[in-house]
mmCIF file of N, CA and C in Angstrom:
data_model
loop_
_atom_site.group_PDB
_atom_site.id
_atom_site.type_symbol
_atom_site.label_atom_id
_atom_site.label_comp_id
_atom_site.label_asym_id
_atom_site.label_seq_id
_atom_site.Cartn_x
_atom_site.Cartn_y
_atom_site.Cartn_z
ATOM 1 N N UNK A 1 97.831 109.695 70.965
ATOM 2 C CA UNK A 1 98.059 108.748 72.102
ATOM 3 C C UNK A 1 96.572 108.721 72.516
ATOM 4 N N UNK A 2 96.343 109.877 73.011
ATOM 5 C CA UNK A 2 94.596 110.071 73.435
ATOM 6 C C UNK A 2 93.944 109.077 72.714
ATOM 7 N N UNK A 3 94.060 109.598 71.222
ATOM 8 C CA UNK A 3 92.549 108.497 70.510
ATOM 9 C C UNK A 3 92.833 107.080 70.718
ATOM 10 N N UNK A 4 94.375 106.362 71.137
ATOM 11 C CA UNK A 4 94.523 105.302 71.357
ATOM 12 C C UNK A 4 93.788 104.777 72.479
ATOM 13 N N UNK A 5 93.818 105.472 73.649
ATOM 14 C CA UNK A 5 93.613 105.343 75.020
ATOM 15 C C UNK A 5 91.877 105.359 74.843
ATOM 16 N N UNK A 6 91.319 105.995 73.769
ATOM 17 C CA UNK A 6 89.610 105.996 73.617
ATOM 18 C C UNK A 6 89.328 104.541 72.568
ATOM 19 N N UNK A 7 89.997 104.186 72.122
ATOM 20 C CA UNK A 7 89.899 103.169 71.347
ATOM 21 C C UNK A 7 90.048 102.107 72.137
ATOM 22 N N UNK A 8 91.159 101.752 72.855
ATOM 23 C CA UNK A 8 91.244 100.559 73.739
ATOM 24 C C UNK A 8 90.618 100.603 74.844
ATOM 25 N N UNK A 9 90.007 101.793 75.432
ATOM 26 C CA UNK A 9 89.202 102.033 76.398
ATOM 27 C C UNK A 9 87.704 101.315 75.851
ATOM 28 N N UNK A 10 87.327 101.850 74.743
ATOM 29 C CA UNK A 10 85.977 100.754 74.107
ATOM 30 C C UNK A 10 85.786 99.641 74.004
ATOM 31 N N UNK A 11 87.004 99.313 73.593
ATOM 32 C CA UNK A 11 87.294 97.433 73.481
ATOM 33 C C UNK A 11 87.046 96.640 74.661
ATOM 34 N N UNK A 12 88.054 97.665 75.531
ATOM 35 C CA UNK A 12 88.081 97.021 76.983
ATOM 36 C C UNK A 12 86.562 96.863 77.623
ATOM 37 N N UNK A 13 85.902 97.874 77.331
ATOM 38 C CA UNK A 13 84.513 97.856 78.231
ATOM 39 C C UNK A 13 83.617 96.827 77.235
ATOM 40 N N UNK A 14 83.902 96.940 76.257
ATOM 41 C CA UNK A 14 83.225 95.634 75.276
ATOM 42 C C UNK A 14 83.446 94.459 75.373
ATOM 43 N N UNK A 15 84.613 94.153 75.869
ATOM 44 C CA UNK A 15 84.929 92.472 75.899
ATOM 45 C C UNK A 15 85.286 92.401 77.405
ATOM 46 N N UNK A 16 85.121 93.001 78.327
ATOM 47 C CA UNK A 16 85.211 92.900 79.642
ATOM 48 C C UNK A 16 83.958 92.064 80.150
ATOM 49 N N UNK A 17 84.593 90.710 80.711
ATOM 50 C CA UNK A 17 83.422 89.528 81.156
ATOM 51 C C UNK A 17 83.811 89.444 82.782
ATOM 52 N N UNK A 18 84.752 90.125 83.427
ATOM 53 C CA UNK A 18 85.058 89.730 84.681
ATOM 54 C C UNK A 18 86.350 89.243 85.042
ATOM 55 N N UNK A 19 86.474 88.992 86.239
ATOM 56 C CA UNK A 19 87.781 88.401 86.951
ATOM 57 C C UNK A 19 87.366 86.630 87.473
ATOM 58 N N UNK A 20 88.750 85.972 87.357
ATOM 59 C CA UNK A 20 88.993 84.899 88.023
ATOM 60 C C UNK A 20 88.966 84.437 89.034
ATOM 61 N N UNK A 21 88.937 83.162 89.647
ATOM 62 C CA UNK A 21 89.336 83.089 91.084
ATOM 63 C C UNK A 21 90.957 83.322 91.342
ATOM 64 N N UNK A 22 91.652 83.162 90.267
ATOM 65 C CA UNK A 22 93.051 83.181 90.448
ATOM 66 C C UNK A 22 93.501 84.630 90.513
ATOM 67 N N UNK A 23 92.847 85.580 90.053
ATOM 68 C CA UNK A 23 93.011 87.113 90.422
ATOM 69 C C UNK A 23 91.780 87.911 91.704
ATOM 70 N N UNK A 24 90.941 87.128 91.356
ATOM 71 C CA UNK A 24 89.818 88.310 92.544
ATOM 72 C C UNK A 24 90.186 88.496 93.453
ATOM 73 N N UNK A 25 91.147 87.895 94.178
ATOM 74 C CA UNK A 25 91.828 88.404 95.626
ATOM 75 C C UNK A 25 92.156 89.821 95.558
ATOM 76 N N UNK A 26 92.658 90.141 94.249
ATOM 77 C CA UNK A 26 93.339 91.455 94.200
ATOM 78 C C UNK A 26 92.248 92.370 93.171
ATOM 79 N N UNK A 27 91.179 91.594 92.857
ATOM 80 C CA UNK A 27 89.946 92.423 91.994
ATOM 81 C C UNK A 27 90.519 93.392 90.992
ATOM 82 N N UNK A 28 92.009 93.166 90.380
ATOM 83 C CA UNK A 28 92.440 93.578 89.473
ATOM 84 C C UNK A 28 92.266 93.048 87.792
ATOM 85 N N UNK A 29 91.873 93.767 86.851
ATOM 86 C CA UNK A 29 91.724 92.777 85.288
ATOM 87 C C UNK A 29 92.703 93.111 84.754
ATOM 88 N N UNK A 30 93.196 92.335 83.576
ATOM 89 C CA UNK A 30 94.269 92.638 82.555
ATOM 90 C C UNK A 30 93.770 92.530 81.380
ATOM 91 N N UNK A 31 94.034 93.586 80.556
ATOM 92 C CA UNK A 31 93.926 93.227 79.112
ATOM 93 C C UNK A 31 94.739 93.520 78.135
ATOM 94 N N UNK A 32 95.416 92.787 77.470
ATOM 95 C CA UNK A 32 96.267 92.895 76.161
ATOM 96 C C UNK A 32 95.548 92.847 75.127
ATOM 97 N N UNK A 33 95.875 93.948 74.455
ATOM 98 C CA UNK A 33 95.359 94.388 73.016
ATOM 99 C C UNK A 33 93.843 94.117 73.213
ATOM 100 N N UNK A 34 93.424 94.765 74.156
ATOM 101 C CA UNK A 34 91.671 94.171 74.075
ATOM 102 C C UNK A 34 91.155 92.995 74.785
ATOM 103 N N UNK A 35 92.234 92.067 74.784
ATOM 104 C CA UNK A 35 91.561 90.516 75.324
ATOM 105 C C UNK A 35 91.535 90.552 76.592
ATOM 106 N N UNK A 36 90.908 90.055 77.288
ATOM 107 C CA UNK A 36 90.963 89.532 78.993
ATOM 108 C C UNK A 36 91.921 88.676 78.812
ATOM 109 N N UNK A 37 92.874 88.891 79.860
ATOM 110 C CA UNK A 37 94.177 87.667 80.193
ATOM 111 C C UNK A 37 93.743 87.625 81.659
ATOM 112 N N UNK A 38 93.628 85.920 81.893
ATOM 113 C CA UNK A 38 93.067 85.343 83.263
ATOM 114 C C UNK A 38 94.268 85.291 84.021
ATOM 115 N N UNK A 39 95.297 84.694 83.140
ATOM 116 C CA UNK A 39 96.640 84.185 83.938
ATOM 117 C C UNK A 39 97.543 85.297 84.115
ATOM 118 N N UNK A 40 97.378 85.518 85.116
ATOM 119 C CA UNK A 40 98.573 86.543 85.603
ATOM 120 C C UNK A 40 98.469 86.830 87.232
ATOM 121 N N UNK A 41 99.490 86.952 87.907
ATOM 122 C CA UNK A 41 99.862 87.459 89.303
ATOM 123 C C UNK A 41 100.381 88.714 89.420
ATOM 124 N N UNK A 42 100.150 89.228 90.550
ATOM 125 C CA UNK A 42 100.719 90.539 90.924
ATOM 126 C C UNK A 42 101.963 90.318 92.015
ATOM 127 N N UNK A 43 103.099 90.565 91.701
ATOM 128 C CA UNK A 43 104.021 90.632 92.716
ATOM 129 C C UNK A 43 104.581 91.746 93.124
ATOM 130 N N UNK A 44 104.688 92.164 94.532
ATOM 131 C CA UNK A 44 104.889 93.413 94.997
ATOM 132 C C UNK A 44 104.332 94.680 94.152
ATOM 133 N N UNK A 45 103.085 94.431 93.702
ATOM 134 C CA UNK A 45 102.407 95.705 93.371
ATOM 135 C C UNK A 45 102.300 95.581 91.565
ATOM 136 N N UNK A 46 103.305 94.759 91.109
ATOM 137 C CA UNK A 46 103.668 94.463 89.751
ATOM 138 C C UNK A 46 102.957 93.467 88.980
ATOM 139 N N UNK A 47 102.698 93.776 87.662
ATOM 140 C CA UNK A 47 101.565 92.727 87.212
ATOM 141 C C UNK A 47 102.765 91.805 86.553
ATOM 142 N N UNK A 48 102.734 90.699 86.272
ATOM 143 C CA UNK A 48 102.821 89.514 85.993
ATOM 144 C C UNK A 48 102.465 88.872 85.042
ATOM 145 N N UNK A 49 102.678 88.844 83.605
ATOM 146 C CA UNK A 49 101.954 87.682 83.032
ATOM 147 C C UNK A 49 102.405 86.364 82.405
ATOM 148 N N UNK A 50 101.870 85.271 82.131
ATOM 149 C CA UNK A 50 102.090 84.154 81.825
ATOM 150 C C UNK A 50 102.855 84.173 80.443
ATOM 151 N N UNK A 51 104.070 83.869 80.519
ATOM 152 C CA UNK A 51 104.660 83.988 79.087
ATOM 153 C C UNK A 51 104.179 83.382 77.731
ATOM 154 N N UNK A 52 103.698 82.149 78.251
ATOM 155 C CA UNK A 52 102.578 81.734 76.959
ATOM 156 C C UNK A 52 101.346 82.194 76.393
ATOM 157 N N UNK A 53 100.959 83.033 77.475
ATOM 158 C CA UNK A 53 99.846 84.073 76.895
ATOM 159 C C UNK A 53 99.992 85.276 76.101
ATOM 160 N N UNK A 54 101.735 85.630 75.858
ATOM 161 C CA UNK A 54 101.930 86.439 75.084
ATOM 162 C C UNK A 54 102.616 85.783 73.518
ATOM 163 N N UNK A 55 102.135 84.519 73.179
ATOM 164 C CA UNK A 55 102.413 84.335 71.628
ATOM 165 C C UNK A 55 101.312 84.272 71.320
ATOM 166 N N UNK A 56 101.352 85.222 70.547
ATOM 167 C CA UNK A 56 100.083 85.425 69.066
ATOM 168 C C UNK A 56 101.312 86.295 68.196
ATOM 169 N N UNK A 57 100.317 86.269 67.061
ATOM 170 C CA UNK A 57 100.712 86.682 66.151
ATOM 171 C C UNK A 57 101.644 88.452 66.054
ATOM 172 N N UNK A 58 100.675 88.735 67.029
ATOM 173 C CA UNK A 58 100.801 90.369 67.030
ATOM 174 C C UNK A 58 101.913 90.819 67.979
ATOM 175 N N UNK A 59 102.660 89.502 68.580
ATOM 176 C CA UNK A 59 103.257 89.666 69.733
ATOM 177 C C UNK A 59 105.214 89.469 69.330
ATOM 178 N N UNK A 60 106.173 89.891 69.668
ATOM 179 C CA UNK A 60 107.718 89.408 68.967
ATOM 180 C C UNK A 60 107.628 88.144 69.023
ATOM 181 N N UNK A 61 109.077 87.675 69.086
ATOM 182 C CA UNK A 61 109.254 85.996 69.133
ATOM 183 C C UNK A 61 109.852 85.759 70.342
ATOM 184 N N UNK A 62 109.069 84.819 71.228
ATOM 185 C CA UNK A 62 109.353 84.374 72.443
ATOM 186 C C UNK A 62 110.436 83.248 72.920
ATOM 187 N N UNK A 63 110.996 83.065 73.909
ATOM 188 C CA UNK A 63 111.824 81.843 73.881
ATOM 189 C C UNK A 63 112.218 82.023 75.297
ATOM 190 N N UNK A 64 112.066 80.479 75.943
ATOM 191 C CA UNK A 64 112.180 80.346 77.465
ATOM 192 C C UNK A 64 113.403 78.857 77.450
ATOM 193 N N UNK A 65 114.554 79.192 78.369
ATOM 194 C CA UNK A 65 115.319 78.123 78.555
ATOM 195 C C UNK A 65 115.121 77.742 79.759
ATOM 196 N N UNK A 66 114.398 76.732 80.089
ATOM 197 C CA UNK A 66 114.157 76.070 81.995
ATOM 198 C C UNK A 66 115.255 75.696 82.031
ATOM 199 N N UNK A 67 116.627 75.382 81.554
ATOM 200 C CA UNK A 67 117.537 74.883 82.445
ATOM 201 C C UNK A 67 118.257 75.938 82.903
ATOM 202 N N UNK A 68 118.391 77.289 82.174
ATOM 203 C CA UNK A 68 119.006 78.542 82.709
ATOM 204 C C UNK A 68 118.066 79.405 83.390
ATOM 205 N N UNK A 69 117.115 79.749 83.094
ATOM 206 C CA UNK A 69 116.064 80.479 83.739
ATOM 207 C C UNK A 69 115.556 81.853 82.782
ATOM 208 N N UNK A 70 116.613 81.584 81.633
ATOM 209 C CA UNK A 70 116.160 82.802 80.794
ATOM 210 C C UNK A 70 115.252 82.797 79.733
ATOM 211 N N UNK A 71 114.462 84.237 79.982
ATOM 212 C CA UNK A 71 113.377 84.381 78.805
ATOM 213 C C UNK A 71 113.778 85.331 77.790
ATOM 214 N N UNK A 72 113.880 85.415 76.636
ATOM 215 C CA UNK A 72 114.051 86.161 75.246
ATOM 216 C C UNK A 72 113.165 86.412 74.548
ATOM 217 N N UNK A 73 113.016 87.569 74.367
ATOM 218 C CA UNK A 73 112.226 88.173 73.680
ATOM 219 C C UNK A 73 112.692 89.485 72.588
ATOM 220 N N UNK A 74 111.866 88.979 71.431
ATOM 221 C CA UNK A 74 112.900 90.216 70.347
ATOM 222 C C UNK A 74 111.750 90.447 69.598
ATOM 223 N N UNK A 75 111.574 91.416 69.210
ATOM 224 C CA UNK A 75 110.753 92.456 68.737
ATOM 225 C C UNK A 75 110.677 91.605 66.823
ATOM 226 N N UNK A 76 109.573 91.776 66.050
ATOM 227 C CA UNK A 76 109.667 91.044 64.990
ATOM 228 C C UNK A 76 110.987 91.394 63.927
ATOM 229 N N UNK A 77 111.436 92.799 63.824
ATOM 230 C CA UNK A 77 112.469 93.190 62.977
ATOM 231 C C UNK A 77 113.777 93.065 63.697
ATOM 232 N N UNK A 78 113.897 92.407 64.925
ATOM 233 C CA UNK A 78 115.052 91.842 65.496
ATOM 234 C C UNK A 78 115.934 93.185 65.779
ATOM 235 N N UNK A 79 115.169 94.526 66.096
ATOM 236 C CA UNK A 79 115.792 95.793 66.361
ATOM 237 C C UNK A 79 116.326 95.355 67.950
ATOM 238 N N UNK A 80 115.306 94.818 68.550
ATOM 239 C CA UNK A 80 115.345 95.018 70.290
ATOM 240 C C UNK A 80 115.291 93.645 70.815
ATOM 241 N N UNK A 81 116.165 93.034 71.627
ATOM 242 C CA UNK A 81 116.428 91.971 72.077
ATOM 243 C C UNK A 81 116.305 91.878 73.737
ATOM 244 N N UNK A 82 115.643 91.500 74.259
ATOM 245 C CA UNK A 82 115.665 91.637 75.714
ATOM 246 C C UNK A 82 115.756 90.101 76.483
ATOM 247 N N UNK A 83 116.523 89.985 77.180
ATOM 248 C CA UNK A 83 117.108 88.942 78.152
ATOM 249 C C UNK A 83 116.279 89.147 79.770
ATOM 250 N N UNK A 84 115.767 88.339 80.112
ATOM 251 C CA UNK A 84 115.430 88.536 81.594
ATOM 252 C C UNK A 84 115.877 87.083 82.385
ATOM 253 N N UNK A 85 116.147 86.788 83.593
ATOM 254 C CA UNK A 85 116.520 85.785 84.252
ATOM 255 C C UNK A 85 115.430 85.386 85.286
ATOM 256 N N UNK A 86 114.943 84.402 85.706
ATOM 257 C CA UNK A 86 114.052 84.034 86.726
ATOM 258 C C UNK A 86 114.912 84.152 88.063
ATOM 259 N N UNK A 87 114.352 85.009 89.113
ATOM 260 C CA UNK A 87 115.004 85.268 89.958
ATOM 261 C C UNK A 87 115.551 86.950 90.268
ATOM 262 N N UNK A 88 115.925 87.463 89.061
ATOM 263 C CA UNK A 88 116.932 88.660 89.001
ATOM 264 C C UNK A 88 116.244 89.857 88.607
ATOM 265 N N UNK A 89 116.325 90.823 89.014
ATOM 266 C CA UNK A 89 116.005 92.241 88.894
ATOM 267 C C UNK A 89 116.980 93.176 87.956
ATOM 268 N N UNK A 90 117.547 92.315 87.220
ATOM 269 C CA UNK A 90 118.345 92.689 86.158
ATOM 270 C C UNK A 90 117.906 92.434 84.530
ATOM 271 N N UNK A 91 117.771 93.068 83.602
ATOM 272 C CA UNK A 91 117.230 92.682 82.146
ATOM 273 C C UNK A 91 118.427 93.094 81.542
ATOM 274 N N UNK A 92 118.717 92.682 80.482
ATOM 275 C CA UNK A 92 119.458 92.773 79.186
ATOM 276 C C UNK A 92 118.926 93.347 77.886
ATOM 277 N N UNK A 93 119.166 94.533 77.500
ATOM 278 C CA UNK A 93 118.455 94.913 76.258
ATOM 279 C C UNK A 93 119.284 95.447 75.102
ATOM 280 N N UNK A 94 119.540 94.503 74.553
ATOM 281 C CA UNK A 94 120.398 94.849 73.454
ATOM 282 C C UNK A 94 121.770 94.784 74.053
ATOM 283 N N UNK A 95 122.008 93.887 74.905
ATOM 284 C CA UNK A 95 123.167 93.919 75.248
ATOM 285 C C UNK A 95 123.870 94.682 76.871
ATOM 286 N N UNK A 96 122.585 95.579 76.875
ATOM 287 C CA UNK A 96 122.869 96.421 78.035
ATOM 288 C C UNK A 96 122.275 95.886 79.340
ATOM 289 N N UNK A 97 122.902 96.177 80.470
ATOM 290 C CA UNK A 97 122.276 95.665 81.290
ATOM 291 C C UNK A 97 121.498 96.623 82.250
ATOM 292 N N UNK A 98 120.138 96.377 82.527
ATOM 293 C CA UNK A 98 119.278 97.275 83.165
ATOM 294 C C UNK A 98 118.612 96.589 84.290
ATOM 295 N N UNK A 99 118.203 97.772 85.280
ATOM 296 C CA UNK A 99 117.567 97.497 86.739
ATOM 297 C C UNK A 99 116.035 97.269 86.567
ATOM 298 N N UNK A 100 115.548 96.440 86.815
ATOM 299 C CA UNK A 100 113.773 96.206 86.584
ATOM 300 C C UNK A 100 113.072 95.889 88.108
ATOM 301 N N UNK A 101 112.095 96.313 88.293
ATOM 302 C CA UNK A 101 111.233 96.346 89.021
ATOM 303 C C UNK A 101 110.955 95.052 89.599
ATOM 304 N N UNK A 102 110.481 94.155 88.892
ATOM 305 C CA UNK A 102 110.125 92.738 89.310
ATOM 306 C C UNK A 102 110.833 91.633 88.157
ATOM 307 N N UNK A 103 111.378 90.497 89.134
ATOM 308 C CA UNK A 103 111.921 89.507 88.216
ATOM 309 C C UNK A 103 111.087 88.830 87.771
ATOM 310 N N UNK A 104 111.231 88.028 86.590
ATOM 311 C CA UNK A 104 110.417 86.731 86.340
ATOM 312 C C UNK A 104 110.576 85.525 87.636
ATOM 313 N N UNK A 105 109.158 85.187 87.942
ATOM 314 C CA UNK A 105 108.697 84.001 88.418
ATOM 315 C C UNK A 105 108.201 82.623 87.777
ATOM 316 N N UNK A 106 108.534 81.724 88.334
ATOM 317 C CA UNK A 106 108.464 80.289 88.103
ATOM 318 C C UNK A 106 107.543 80.192 89.230
ATOM 319 N N UNK A 107 106.158 79.675 88.508
ATOM 320 C CA UNK A 107 105.051 79.429 89.557
ATOM 321 C C UNK A 107 103.913 78.195 89.593
ATOM 322 N N UNK A 108 103.976 77.371 89.797
ATOM 323 C CA UNK A 108 102.896 76.615 89.405
ATOM 324 C C UNK A 108 102.928 76.073 88.151
ATOM 325 N N UNK A 109 104.270 76.141 87.887
ATOM 326 C CA UNK A 109 104.477 75.416 85.869
ATOM 327 C C UNK A 109 104.474 76.142 84.956
ATOM 328 N N UNK A 110 104.528 77.567 85.606
ATOM 329 C CA UNK A 110 104.284 78.500 84.575
ATOM 330 C C UNK A 110 105.424 79.715 84.835
ATOM 331 N N UNK A 111 105.891 80.415 83.774
ATOM 332 C CA UNK A 111 106.952 81.504 83.803
ATOM 333 C C UNK A 111 105.836 82.594 83.297
ATOM 334 N N UNK A 112 106.326 83.850 84.544
ATOM 335 C CA UNK A 112 105.769 84.680 84.954
ATOM 336 C C UNK A 112 106.653 86.282 84.264
ATOM 337 N N UNK A 113 106.266 87.209 83.684
ATOM 338 C CA UNK A 113 106.969 88.156 82.997
ATOM 339 C C UNK A 113 106.474 89.429 83.635
ATOM 340 N N UNK A 114 107.304 90.580 83.900
ATOM 341 C CA UNK A 114 106.644 91.781 84.202
ATOM 342 C C UNK A 114 106.305 92.478 82.725
ATOM 343 N N UNK A 115 104.988 92.387 82.597
ATOM 344 C CA UNK A 115 104.345 92.785 81.364
ATOM 345 C C UNK A 115 104.457 94.673 81.104
ATOM 346 N N UNK A 116 104.596 95.422 81.917
ATOM 347 C CA UNK A 116 104.949 96.472 81.720
ATOM 348 C C UNK A 116 106.293 97.072 80.920
ATOM 349 N N UNK A 117 107.301 96.455 82.038
ATOM 350 C CA UNK A 117 108.699 96.662 81.348
ATOM 351 C C UNK A 117 108.538 96.248 79.700
ATOM 352 N N UNK A 118 108.247 94.507 79.528
ATOM 353 C CA UNK A 118 108.407 94.262 78.060
ATOM 354 C C UNK A 118 107.761 94.791 77.362
ATOM 355 N N UNK A 119 106.554 95.322 77.491
ATOM 356 C CA UNK A 119 105.677 96.112 76.463
ATOM 357 C C UNK A 119 106.317 97.155 76.281
ATOM 358 N N UNK A 120 106.623 98.180 77.604
ATOM 359 C CA UNK A 120 107.459 99.379 77.005
ATOM 360 C C UNK A 120 108.485 99.596 76.305
ATOM 361 N N UNK A 121 109.567 98.299 76.858
ATOM 362 C CA UNK A 121 110.690 98.280 76.264
ATOM 363 C C UNK A 121 110.901 97.658 74.601
ATOM 364 N N UNK A 122 109.890 97.283 74.087
ATOM 365 C CA UNK A 122 109.739 96.809 72.857
ATOM 366 C C UNK A 122 108.590 97.682 71.940
ATOM 367 N N UNK A 123 108.144 99.161 72.768
ATOM 368 C CA UNK A 123 107.380 99.974 71.964
ATOM 369 C C UNK A 123 105.959 100.063 72.319
ATOM 370 N N UNK A 124 105.562 99.214 73.254
ATOM 371 C CA UNK A 124 104.406 99.302 73.501
ATOM 372 C C UNK A 124 103.765 99.968 74.378
ATOM 373 N N UNK A 125 102.737 99.934 74.978
ATOM 374 C CA UNK A 125 102.533 100.894 76.489
ATOM 375 C C UNK A 125 101.580 100.209 77.592
ATOM 376 N N UNK A 126 101.659 100.774 78.762
ATOM 377 C CA UNK A 126 100.907 100.049 79.650
ATOM 378 C C UNK A 126 99.799 101.516 80.148
ATOM 379 N N UNK A 127 98.776 101.376 80.595
ATOM 380 C CA UNK A 127 98.066 101.752 81.453
ATOM 381 C C UNK A 127 97.017 101.322 82.867
ATOM 382 N N UNK A 128 97.195 101.983 83.941
ATOM 383 C CA UNK A 128 96.366 101.209 85.108
ATOM 384 C C UNK A 128 95.562 101.934 85.291
ATOM 385 N N UNK A 129 94.368 101.854 85.085
ATOM 386 C CA UNK A 129 93.267 102.522 85.679
ATOM 387 C C UNK A 129 92.766 102.041 86.998
ATOM 388 N N UNK A 130 93.305 103.074 88.029
ATOM 389 C CA UNK A 130 93.105 102.718 89.398
ATOM 390 C C UNK A 130 91.788 102.534 89.687
ATOM 391 N N UNK A 131 90.835 103.658 89.197
ATOM 392 C CA UNK A 131 89.440 103.588 89.816
ATOM 393 C C UNK A 131 88.802 101.991 89.355
ATOM 394 N N UNK A 132 88.841 101.920 88.357
ATOM 395 C CA UNK A 132 88.263 100.289 87.950
ATOM 396 C C UNK A 132 89.419 98.982 88.243
ATOM 397 N N UNK A 133 90.663 99.491 88.572
ATOM 398 C CA UNK A 133 91.527 98.461 88.796
ATOM 399 C C UNK A 133 91.888 97.602 87.583
ATOM 400 N N UNK A 134 91.844 98.289 86.367
ATOM 401 C CA UNK A 134 92.222 97.416 85.250
ATOM 402 C C UNK A 134 93.712 98.177 84.641
ATOM 403 N N UNK A 135 94.458 96.783 84.128
ATOM 404 C CA UNK A 135 95.651 96.659 83.843
ATOM 405 C C UNK A 135 95.654 96.850 82.076
ATOM 406 N N UNK A 136 95.568 97.901 81.350
ATOM 407 C CA UNK A 136 95.480 98.005 79.938
ATOM 408 C C UNK A 136 96.959 98.153 78.782
ATOM 409 N N UNK A 137 96.928 96.791 78.501
ATOM 410 C CA UNK A 137 98.517 96.713 77.784
ATOM 411 C C UNK A 137 98.151 97.016 76.526
ATOM 412 N N UNK A 138 99.212 97.702 75.318
ATOM 413 C CA UNK A 138 99.057 97.822 73.749
ATOM 414 C C UNK A 138 100.420 96.996 73.519
ATOM 415 N N UNK A 139 100.568 96.075 73.252
ATOM 416 C CA UNK A 139 102.040 95.769 72.981
ATOM 417 C C UNK A 139 102.017 96.301 71.170
ATOM 418 N N UNK A 140 103.456 96.192 70.729
ATOM 419 C CA UNK A 140 103.734 96.776 69.934
ATOM 420 C C UNK A 140 103.324 96.087 68.616
ATOM 421 N N UNK A 141 102.664 96.537 67.666
ATOM 422 C CA UNK A 141 102.536 95.822 66.326
ATOM 423 C C UNK A 141 103.643 94.831 65.474
ATOM 424 N N UNK A 142 104.636 95.336 65.409
ATOM 425 C CA UNK A 142 105.764 94.914 64.910
ATOM 426 C C UNK A 142 106.569 94.761 65.052
#
């Protein structure tokens, strides 16, 4: 694990290019798999990332139903399925209800999800560097 932190840290330092006005007030930076993310918010101390920003080939399958407010995230081998509902601090993981720290937020036409909960539930990890105010996320590879 220590080796991963060193590798991720190096990639982050190389790719760091600063904050945007959207998150400049908090002066926190977010990196997912070494890539800077600019479309995130902080709610009650929890980093929330825009669901759309997680849709790359290394991230699990995502779905959002705007009528019900349900976000469904499933890892690629379909062994874990996470469902969250906008405004609720309860998630369902493989059919089991779990309390979470931050509910899904719909803001300015975007759907924001709690990145730590999602990443760690699906086998990734999150590290917060308090000194540099950086959230570092490594999502599961498959």
